[in-house]
Tab-separated table of C-alpha atoms and ligand atoms in Angstrom:
chain	number	residue	atom	x	y	z
J	1419	UNK	CA	27.206	52.473	11.760
J	1420	UNK	CA	28.071	52.214	15.466
J	1421	UNK	CA	27.804	55.812	16.720
J	1422	UNK	CA	29.482	57.259	19.838
J	1423	UNK	CA	26.034	57.114	21.420
J	1424	UNK	CA	22.634	55.845	20.327
J	1425	UNK	CA	20.107	57.430	22.628
J	1426	UNK	CA	19.601	60.567	24.695
J	1427	UNK	CA	18.249	58.674	27.698
J	1428	UNK	CA	18.533	55.307	29.403
J	1429	UNK	CA	15.269	53.449	28.630
J	1430	UNK	CA	14.689	56.036	25.916
J	1431	UNK	CA	11.075	55.396	24.947
J	1432	UNK	CA	9.748	55.131	28.483
J	1433	UNK	CA	11.655	58.263	29.539
J	1434	UNK	CA	10.403	60.320	26.592
J	1435	UNK	CA	6.812	59.365	27.385
J	1436	UNK	CA	7.271	60.214	31.066
J	1437	UNK	CA	8.855	63.551	30.098
J	1438	UNK	CA	5.955	64.374	27.748
J	1439	UNK	CA	3.474	63.594	30.517
J	1440	UNK	CA	5.444	65.707	33.010
J	1441	UNK	CA	5.438	68.674	30.643
J	1442	UNK	CA	1.680	68.373	30.097
J	1443	UNK	CA	0.914	68.101	33.807
J	1444	UNK	CA	3.427	70.390	35.507
J	1445	UNK	CA	2.483	73.879	36.538
J	1446	UNK	CA	6.078	74.953	37.191
J	1447	UNK	CA	9.261	74.708	35.139
J	1448	UNK	CA	11.749	76.952	36.926
J	1449	UNK	CA	13.876	75.406	39.718
J	1450	UNK	CA	11.630	73.842	42.357
J	1451	UNK	CA	10.730	70.550	44.001
J	1452	UNK	CA	11.808	68.265	41.126
J	1453	UNK	CA	15.297	69.736	41.415
J	1454	UNK	CA	15.472	69.459	45.194
J	1455	UNK	CA	14.157	65.876	45.098
J	1456	UNK	CA	16.771	64.949	42.510
J	1457	UNK	CA	19.454	66.529	44.723
J	1458	UNK	CA	18.284	64.396	47.660
J	1459	UNK	CA	18.182	61.201	45.603
J	1460	UNK	CA	21.576	61.890	44.051
J	1461	UNK	CA	23.293	62.687	47.358
J	1462	UNK	CA	21.944	59.381	48.668
J	1463	UNK	CA	23.203	57.516	45.598
J	1464	UNK	CA	26.627	59.173	45.802
J	1465	UNK	CA	26.745	58.858	49.606
J	1466	UNK	CA	27.478	62.537	50.172
J	1467	UNK	CA	25.704	64.921	52.553
J	1468	UNK	CA	24.903	67.572	49.963
J	1469	UNK	CA	24.232	67.703	46.235
J	1470	UNK	CA	23.720	71.019	44.428
J	1471	UNK	CA	22.159	70.746	40.973
J	1472	UNK	CA	23.250	73.163	38.229
J	1473	UNK	CA	22.689	73.489	34.506
J	1474	UNK	CA	25.859	71.699	33.296
J	1475	UNK	CA	29.051	69.969	34.367
J	1476	UNK	CA	31.060	72.981	33.203
J	1477	UNK	CA	28.898	75.237	35.390
J	1478	UNK	CA	29.473	72.845	38.301
J	1479	UNK	CA	33.248	73.316	37.909
J	1480	UNK	CA	32.974	77.104	37.698
J	1481	UNK	CA	30.535	77.306	40.624
J	1482	UNK	CA	32.782	75.103	42.765
J	1483	UNK	CA	35.905	77.220	42.261
J	1484	UNK	CA	33.973	80.489	42.657
J	1485	UNK	CA	32.495	79.197	45.918
J	1486	UNK	CA	35.931	78.249	47.247
J	1487	UNK	CA	37.142	81.765	46.427
J	1488	UNK	CA	34.089	83.343	48.071
J	1489	UNK	CA	34.692	81.460	51.321
J	1490	UNK	CA	38.389	82.295	51.267
J	1491	UNK	CA	39.823	78.820	50.760
J	1492	UNK	CA	41.291	79.829	47.384
J	1493	UNK	CA	42.639	83.236	46.452
J	1494	UNK	CA	43.783	85.052	43.308
J	1495	UNK	CA	46.914	83.529	41.816
J	1496	UNK	CA	46.776	80.238	43.758
J	1497	UNK	CA	48.273	77.350	41.828
J	1498	UNK	CA	45.715	74.678	40.994
J	1499	UNK	CA	46.940	71.323	39.711
J	1500	UNK	CA	44.739	69.685	37.081
J	1501	UNK	CA	44.887	66.469	35.021
J	1502	UNK	CA	46.595	67.198	31.708
J	1503	UNK	CA	44.105	64.839	30.034
J	1504	UNK	CA	40.754	66.463	30.656
J	1505	UNK	CA	37.944	68.549	29.218
J	1506	UNK	CA	38.137	72.254	28.363
J	1507	UNK	CA	35.726	73.402	31.059
J	1508	UNK	CA	37.705	71.660	33.757
J	1509	UNK	CA	40.661	74.008	33.236
J	1510	UNK	CA	38.937	77.099	31.816
J	1511	UNK	CA	37.279	77.998	35.154
J	1512	UNK	CA	40.729	77.952	36.786
J	1513	UNK	CA	41.881	80.589	34.305
J	1514	UNK	CA	38.600	82.534	34.339
J	1515	UNK	CA	38.770	82.932	38.111
J	1516	UNK	CA	42.313	84.292	38.172
J	1517	UNK	CA	43.900	81.106	39.489
J	1518	UNK	CA	47.016	79.584	37.999
J	1519	UNK	CA	46.565	76.209	36.219
J	1520	UNK	CA	49.385	73.671	36.609
J	1521	UNK	CA	48.934	70.553	34.442
J	1522	UNK	CA	49.807	67.220	36.051
J	1523	UNK	CA	50.859	64.429	33.718
J	1524	UNK	CA	48.752	61.286	33.292
J	1525	UNK	CA	49.700	57.628	33.270
J	1526	UNK	CA	49.023	56.070	29.901
J	1527	UNK	CA	47.937	52.720	31.346
J	1528	UNK	CA	45.297	54.217	33.643
J	1529	UNK	CA	44.654	57.417	31.602
J	1530	UNK	CA	44.671	59.314	34.880
J	1531	UNK	CA	46.887	61.242	37.268
J	1532	UNK	CA	48.510	58.686	39.590
J	1533	UNK	CA	50.096	59.493	42.950
J	1534	UNK	CA	53.546	59.279	41.303
J	1535	UNK	CA	52.540	61.953	38.770
J	1536	UNK	CA	51.301	64.218	41.553
J	1537	UNK	CA	54.464	63.698	43.613
J	1538	UNK	CA	56.589	64.645	40.611
J	1539	UNK	CA	54.648	67.892	40.123
J	1540	UNK	CA	54.948	68.675	43.824
J	1541	UNK	CA	58.749	68.501	43.577
J	1542	UNK	CA	58.667	71.873	41.826
J	1543	UNK	CA	55.224	73.388	42.486
J	1544	UNK	CA	53.438	74.555	45.623
J	1545	UNK	CA	49.800	73.713	44.887
J	1546	UNK	CA	46.867	75.115	46.848
J	1547	UNK	CA	44.427	72.658	45.297
J	1548	UNK	CA	44.356	69.694	42.936
J	1549	UNK	CA	41.309	69.553	40.669
J	1550	UNK	CA	41.730	66.025	39.410
J	1551	UNK	CA	39.693	64.522	36.557
J	1552	UNK	CA	38.574	60.919	36.873
J	1553	UNK	CA	38.811	60.310	33.149
J	1554	UNK	CA	36.714	57.999	30.963
J	1555	UNK	CA	35.291	55.881	33.793
J	1556	UNK	CA	38.793	55.233	35.127
J	1557	UNK	CA	40.431	56.955	38.099
J	1558	UNK	CA	43.909	57.216	39.561
J	1559	UNK	CA	45.021	55.704	42.877
J	1560	UNK	CA	42.811	58.151	44.725
J	1561	UNK	CA	43.525	56.728	48.199
J	1562	UNK	CA	47.206	57.643	47.867
J	1563	UNK	CA	46.425	60.952	46.190
J	1564	UNK	CA	44.077	61.840	49.051
J	1565	UNK	CA	46.800	61.004	51.570
J	1566	UNK	CA	49.414	63.135	49.773
J	1567	UNK	CA	46.968	66.064	49.692
J	1568	UNK	CA	46.084	65.599	53.362
J	1569	UNK	CA	49.726	65.563	54.450
J	1570	UNK	CA	50.505	68.735	52.528
J	1571	UNK	CA	47.308	70.648	53.229
J	1572	UNK	CA	46.254	70.652	49.554
J	1573	UNK	CA	42.532	70.867	48.763
J	1574	UNK	CA	41.509	67.844	46.662
J	1575	UNK	CA	38.626	68.318	44.218
J	1576	UNK	CA	37.377	65.711	41.751
J	1577	UNK	CA	35.885	66.316	38.333
J	1578	UNK	CA	33.869	63.102	38.204
J	1579	UNK	CA	31.873	64.064	35.098
J	1580	UNK	CA	33.119	60.953	33.269
J	1581	UNK	CA	33.264	58.422	36.108
J	1582	UNK	CA	29.866	58.323	37.783
J	1583	UNK	CA	29.609	54.930	39.497
J	1584	UNK	CA	33.308	54.013	39.462
J	1585	UNK	CA	34.518	52.598	42.768
J	1586	UNK	CA	37.813	52.004	44.530
J	1587	UNK	CA	38.169	49.644	47.500
J	1588	UNK	CA	37.772	52.562	49.907
J	1589	UNK	CA	34.848	54.291	48.233
J	1590	UNK	CA	33.169	55.804	45.189
J	1591	UNK	CA	35.075	58.016	42.779
J	1592	UNK	CA	33.866	61.500	43.626
J	1593	UNK	CA	34.091	60.924	47.377
J	1594	UNK	CA	37.825	61.330	47.908
J	1595	UNK	CA	38.101	65.101	48.047
J	1596	UNK	CA	36.373	68.126	49.529
J	1597	UNK	CA	33.918	68.164	46.614
J	1598	UNK	CA	33.244	66.544	43.248
J	1599	UNK	CA	31.426	67.579	40.096
J	1600	UNK	CA	29.216	65.539	37.765
J	1601	UNK	CA	27.724	66.014	34.294
J	1602	UNK	CA	24.386	64.800	33.008
J	1603	UNK	CA	24.967	65.849	29.429
J	1604	UNK	CA	23.798	63.443	26.724
J	1605	UNK	CA	26.212	60.490	26.319
J	1606	UNK	CA	27.318	60.584	29.942
J	1607	UNK	CA	26.292	57.731	32.264
J	1608	UNK	CA	22.879	59.321	32.708
J	1609	UNK	CA	21.436	62.331	30.954
J	1610	UNK	CA	19.072	65.141	31.836
J	1611	UNK	CA	19.918	66.600	28.382
J	1612	UNK	CA	22.058	69.281	30.041
J	1613	UNK	CA	22.785	69.237	33.765
J	1614	UNK	CA	25.499	69.037	36.392
J	1615	UNK	CA	25.959	68.504	40.118
J	1616	UNK	CA	28.398	69.396	42.871
J	1617	UNK	CA	28.589	67.016	45.843
J	1618	UNK	CA	30.266	67.748	49.157
J	1619	UNK	CA	30.007	67.010	52.884
J	1620	UNK	CA	31.159	70.522	53.791
J	1621	UNK	CA	28.263	72.697	55.039
J	1622	UNK	CA	30.013	76.038	54.506
J	1623	UNK	CA	30.828	75.113	50.906
J	1624	UNK	CA	27.371	73.752	50.085
J	1625	UNK	CA	25.748	76.901	51.470
J	1626	UNK	CA	27.988	79.072	49.301
J	1627	UNK	CA	27.319	76.864	46.261
J	1628	UNK	CA	23.590	77.584	46.627
J	1629	UNK	CA	24.359	81.312	46.747
J	1630	UNK	CA	26.721	81.123	43.750
J	1631	UNK	CA	24.260	79.045	41.687
J	1632	UNK	CA	21.545	81.674	41.873
J	1633	UNK	CA	22.737	85.247	41.356
J	1634	UNK	CA	24.485	85.581	44.713
J	1635	UNK	CA	21.241	85.761	46.708
J	1636	UNK	CA	19.995	83.655	49.640
J	1637	UNK	CA	16.617	82.445	48.382
J	1638	UNK	CA	17.616	78.771	48.282
J	1639	UNK	CA	19.118	78.666	51.760
J	1640	UNK	CA	17.448	77.369	54.910
J	1641	UNK	CA	15.683	79.959	57.136
J	1642	UNK	CA	18.518	79.842	59.695
J	1643	UNK	CA	21.148	80.335	56.996
J	1644	UNK	CA	19.160	83.248	55.574
J	1645	UNK	CA	18.885	84.822	59.023
J	1646	UNK	CA	22.670	84.586	59.420
J	1647	UNK	CA	23.422	86.354	56.123
J	1648	UNK	CA	20.755	89.021	56.678
J	1649	UNK	CA	22.074	89.771	60.153
J	1650	UNK	CA	25.666	89.910	58.955
J	1651	UNK	CA	24.809	92.543	56.335
J	1652	UNK	CA	22.155	94.395	58.323
J	1653	UNK	CA	19.267	93.436	56.024
J	1654	UNK	CA	16.191	93.977	58.165
J	1655	UNK	CA	13.092	93.496	55.990
J	1656	UNK	CA	11.923	90.651	53.735
J	1657	UNK	CA	11.309	93.330	51.124
J	1658	UNK	CA	15.030	94.172	51.044
J	1659	UNK	CA	16.202	90.559	51.527
J	1660	UNK	CA	14.610	89.366	48.294
J	1661	UNK	CA	17.039	91.454	46.300
J	1662	UNK	CA	20.125	91.329	48.496
J	1663	UNK	CA	23.184	89.822	46.761
J	1664	UNK	CA	25.823	88.547	49.182
J	1665	UNK	CA	28.732	87.399	47.037
J	1666	UNK	CA	29.796	86.761	43.442
J	1667	UNK	CA	27.536	84.311	41.637
J	1668	UNK	CA	26.057	83.270	38.326
J	1669	UNK	CA	22.727	82.089	37.068
J	1670	UNK	CA	23.453	78.352	36.806
J	1671	UNK	CA	19.975	77.244	37.876
J	1672	UNK	CA	18.627	74.044	36.361
J	1673	UNK	CA	14.996	73.750	35.266
J	1674	UNK	CA	12.369	71.389	36.634
J	1675	UNK	CA	12.854	69.361	33.440
J	1676	UNK	CA	16.472	68.760	34.519
J	1677	UNK	CA	15.272	67.705	37.965
J	1678	UNK	CA	12.530	65.464	36.616
J	1679	UNK	CA	14.843	63.745	34.116
J	1680	UNK	CA	17.606	63.332	36.685
J	1681	UNK	CA	15.268	61.594	39.116
J	1682	UNK	CA	13.822	59.450	36.367
J	1683	UNK	CA	17.181	58.382	34.934
J	1684	UNK	CA	18.644	57.600	38.342
J	1685	UNK	CA	16.386	54.536	38.624
J	1686	UNK	CA	18.212	52.926	35.667
J	1687	UNK	CA	21.771	53.870	36.588
J	1688	UNK	CA	22.860	50.666	38.354
J	1689	UNK	CA	21.781	48.429	35.475
J	1690	UNK	CA	23.441	50.753	32.992
J	1691	UNK	CA	26.769	50.736	34.844
J	1692	UNK	CA	26.705	46.928	35.123
J	1693	UNK	CA	26.150	46.568	31.364
J	1694	UNK	CA	28.881	49.071	30.530
J	1695	UNK	CA	31.286	47.223	32.799
J	1696	UNK	CA	30.415	43.850	31.220
J	1697	UNK	CA	30.928	45.306	27.709
J	1698	UNK	CA	34.234	46.814	28.813
J	1699	UNK	CA	35.508	43.514	30.228
J	1700	UNK	CA	34.613	41.643	27.045
J	1701	UNK	CA	36.385	44.187	24.816
J	1702	UNK	CA	39.396	44.562	27.139
J	1703	UNK	CA	39.948	40.798	27.111
J	1704	UNK	CA	40.397	41.003	23.331
J	1705	UNK	CA	42.481	44.209	23.310
J	1706	UNK	CA	44.829	42.674	25.903
J	1707	UNK	CA	45.982	40.047	23.395
J	1708	UNK	CA	46.902	42.625	20.750
J	1709	UNK	CA	50.602	43.570	21.053
J	1710	UNK	CA	49.988	46.738	18.993
J	1711	UNK	CA	47.911	48.220	21.815
J	1712	UNK	CA	48.900	49.509	25.250
J	1713	UNK	CA	47.245	47.346	27.908
J	1714	UNK	CA	45.064	49.465	30.163
J	1715	UNK	CA	45.264	48.948	33.922
J	1716	UNK	CA	42.195	49.128	36.122
J	1717	UNK	CA	43.352	46.636	38.789
J	1718	UNK	CA	43.154	49.332	41.504
J	1719	UNK	CA	39.442	49.912	40.772
J	1720	UNK	CA	36.772	47.694	42.304
J	1721	UNK	CA	34.160	48.860	39.780
J	1722	UNK	CA	34.888	50.391	36.397
J	1723	UNK	CA	31.883	52.431	35.298
J	1724	UNK	CA	33.048	52.584	31.692
J	1725	UNK	CA	32.351	55.854	29.872
J	1726	UNK	CA	33.715	54.785	26.477
J	1727	UNK	CA	36.302	52.287	25.237
J	1728	UNK	CA	39.783	53.851	25.033
J	1729	UNK	CA	42.285	52.510	22.505
J	1730	UNK	CA	45.949	53.448	22.884
J	1731	UNK	CA	48.209	52.270	20.122
J	1732	UNK	CA	51.930	51.842	20.612
J	1733	UNK	CA	52.872	54.338	17.857
J	1734	UNK	CA	51.162	57.211	15.984
J	1735	UNK	CA	51.438	55.125	12.779
J	1736	UNK	CA	49.520	52.269	14.400
J	1737	UNK	CA	46.926	54.791	15.564
J	1738	UNK	CA	46.385	55.870	11.945
J	1739	UNK	CA	46.000	52.235	10.946
J	1740	UNK	CA	43.484	51.400	13.693
J	1741	UNK	CA	41.523	54.633	13.192
J	1742	UNK	CA	41.163	53.703	9.538
J	1743	UNK	CA	40.117	50.170	10.424
J	1744	UNK	CA	37.390	51.314	12.829
J	1745	UNK	CA	36.129	53.991	10.426
J	1746	UNK	CA	35.970	51.528	7.529
J	1747	UNK	CA	33.982	49.147	9.732
J	1748	UNK	CA	31.467	51.950	10.352
J	1749	UNK	CA	32.501	52.665	13.947
J	1750	UNK	CA	32.439	56.323	14.980
J	1751	UNK	CA	35.651	57.248	16.817
J	1752	UNK	CA	37.001	60.437	18.362
J	1753	UNK	CA	40.123	61.868	20.025
J	1754	UNK	CA	40.780	61.037	23.672
J	1755	UNK	CA	38.649	63.634	25.558
J	1756	UNK	CA	40.414	66.913	24.639
J	1757	UNK	CA	43.886	65.341	24.537
J	1758	UNK	CA	46.776	67.057	26.290
J	1759	UNK	CA	45.046	70.290	27.307
J	1760	UNK	CA	48.305	72.193	26.985
J	1761	UNK	CA	48.111	71.593	23.225
J	1762	UNK	CA	44.644	73.139	22.859
J	1763	UNK	CA	44.569	76.473	20.968
J	1764	UNK	CA	43.313	78.539	23.925
J	1765	UNK	CA	45.903	77.345	26.453
J	1766	UNK	CA	49.096	79.210	25.435
J	1767	UNK	CA	47.125	82.469	25.167
J	1768	UNK	CA	46.613	82.377	28.945
J	1769	UNK	CA	49.445	80.200	30.252
J	1770	UNK	CA	52.929	81.236	29.190
J	1771	UNK	CA	54.819	78.372	30.825
J	1772	UNK	CA	55.443	75.100	29.001
J	1773	UNK	CA	55.169	71.825	30.909
J	1774	UNK	CA	56.753	68.461	30.106
J	1775	UNK	CA	53.839	65.996	29.882
J	1776	UNK	CA	55.037	62.829	28.149
J	1777	UNK	CA	52.142	60.622	29.296
J	1778	UNK	CA	49.455	63.054	28.133
J	1779	UNK	CA	51.359	63.587	24.858
J	1780	UNK	CA	51.464	59.848	24.231
J	1781	UNK	CA	47.717	59.527	24.863
J	1782	UNK	CA	47.112	62.570	22.624
J	1783	UNK	CA	49.205	61.191	19.756
J	1784	UNK	CA	48.386	57.490	19.985
J	1785	UNK	CA	44.881	57.297	21.467
J	1786	UNK	CA	41.244	57.442	20.376
J	1787	UNK	CA	37.994	56.061	21.711
J	1788	UNK	CA	34.691	54.582	20.606
J	1789	UNK	CA	31.366	54.462	22.438
J	1790	UNK	CA	30.404	51.923	25.099
J	1791	UNK	CA	26.785	51.951	26.211
J	1792	UNK	CA	24.095	49.439	27.198
J	1793	UNK	CA	22.359	49.537	23.810
J	1794	UNK	CA	25.287	47.840	22.001
J	1795	UNK	CA	24.022	44.536	20.559
J	1796	UNK	CA	25.948	41.243	20.656
J	1797	UNK	CA	26.661	41.591	16.924
J	1798	UNK	CA	28.023	45.102	17.440
J	1799	UNK	CA	30.204	43.987	20.344
J	1800	UNK	CA	31.563	41.195	18.138
J	1801	UNK	CA	32.376	43.662	15.371
J	1802	UNK	CA	34.119	46.002	17.838
J	1803	UNK	CA	36.055	43.045	19.231
J	1804	UNK	CA	37.193	42.075	15.711
J	1805	UNK	CA	38.457	45.620	15.114
J	1806	UNK	CA	40.532	45.358	18.310
J	1807	UNK	CA	42.280	42.168	17.196
J	1808	UNK	CA	45.749	42.083	15.676
J	1809	UNK	CA	45.413	41.287	11.953
E	1964	PLP	C1	35.841	65.698	32.544
E	1964	PLP	C2	34.717	66.620	32.164
E	1964	PLP	N1	34.502	67.728	32.896
E	1964	PLP	C3	33.514	68.583	32.598
E	1964	PLP	C4	32.671	68.366	31.532
E	1964	PLP	C5	31.601	69.356	31.236
E	1964	PLP	O1	30.319	68.824	31.353
E	1964	PLP	P1	29.096	69.503	30.573
E	1964	PLP	O2	29.185	69.073	29.147
E	1964	PLP	O3	27.886	68.974	31.265
E	1964	PLP	O4	29.237	70.976	30.742
E	1964	PLP	C6	32.852	67.238	30.730
E	1964	PLP	C7	31.984	67.015	29.567
E	1964	PLP	O5	32.043	66.079	28.850
E	1964	PLP	C8	33.904	66.338	31.041
E	1964	PLP	O6	34.139	65.260	30.296
């Protein structure tokens, strides 16, 4: 059996031992120095000024949109474009926060929203923000997308939960918009079991994210930031300030275990990405020669930090055939992320409009993926390669 993932952690045994030792030695488990040190290390890795750690990628998405509402950059009813091929908790926060989700179609050769897809949506929609998903280790032509958003005054946000480490010639995926979110759930590029991050260079946004993450209070702000909020609301004593709540928030705090694991896993990330990319290149070179499969295009990426190996067949019948072939060979497969989000059961309950999304429909009907991770052996890679060949 080749499962979607084999281990919880990179360097599993070593990490488990280090975690056990940390639990035995640590005197504190609620959010503290492990979390703040992981934030510092991650912001350095991602090359962003600020990183705010939360308890999941889904929480990161919700906290980001809530923060943008709190600081007045988004308001009730604003139209938010999102990639039609994404995960549930990319679009659910848009609905939960009273914003209006507008799906943008995806290109089946890159699996992502390309600038052409965005331009087409903009012909008929006035978007306040685009919350794009960099899907499955791939990304769209983010340079052009950034330029379109800049020209039209649209806020660009990236859900980079699946593309940690992917790079374009002008920078890392996750660094093209105002902010980006990340997930450290098991089976992502690195895992802290559960965990998520928001990165940004915007000081007003990062300050609000720290308020939103923890109940709406100011305890995790710098002394000067605290003084500003206390003055603004006439809070005079420390006694009062401890329980003053300044704006809408959640409890999305991570634990020190999240922080410890994040820091620990980060030391293995570069090697992991390199191995995933090498595996991807080997498998893609075989898939490319199979006329039954759509050839994927990553030429615009300078580094593909592969999340999984996507297979898009040319017809639904071929998909059935290849799904059967992989399953019979003992390879675990699954649908492409959550498919065309518009076709998920929850979506029509909240969004009454119907959108024409041929690219996302094609991926939904003809695609599936299997796991790609550093622990795949040569024999397993050979077996996967054989499954990708035309018979
Ligand atoms: C694109 C995308 N966004 C958000 C999430 C949510 O992350 P988490 O599972 O950490 O909540 C995921 C999870 O797989 C994802 O793939």
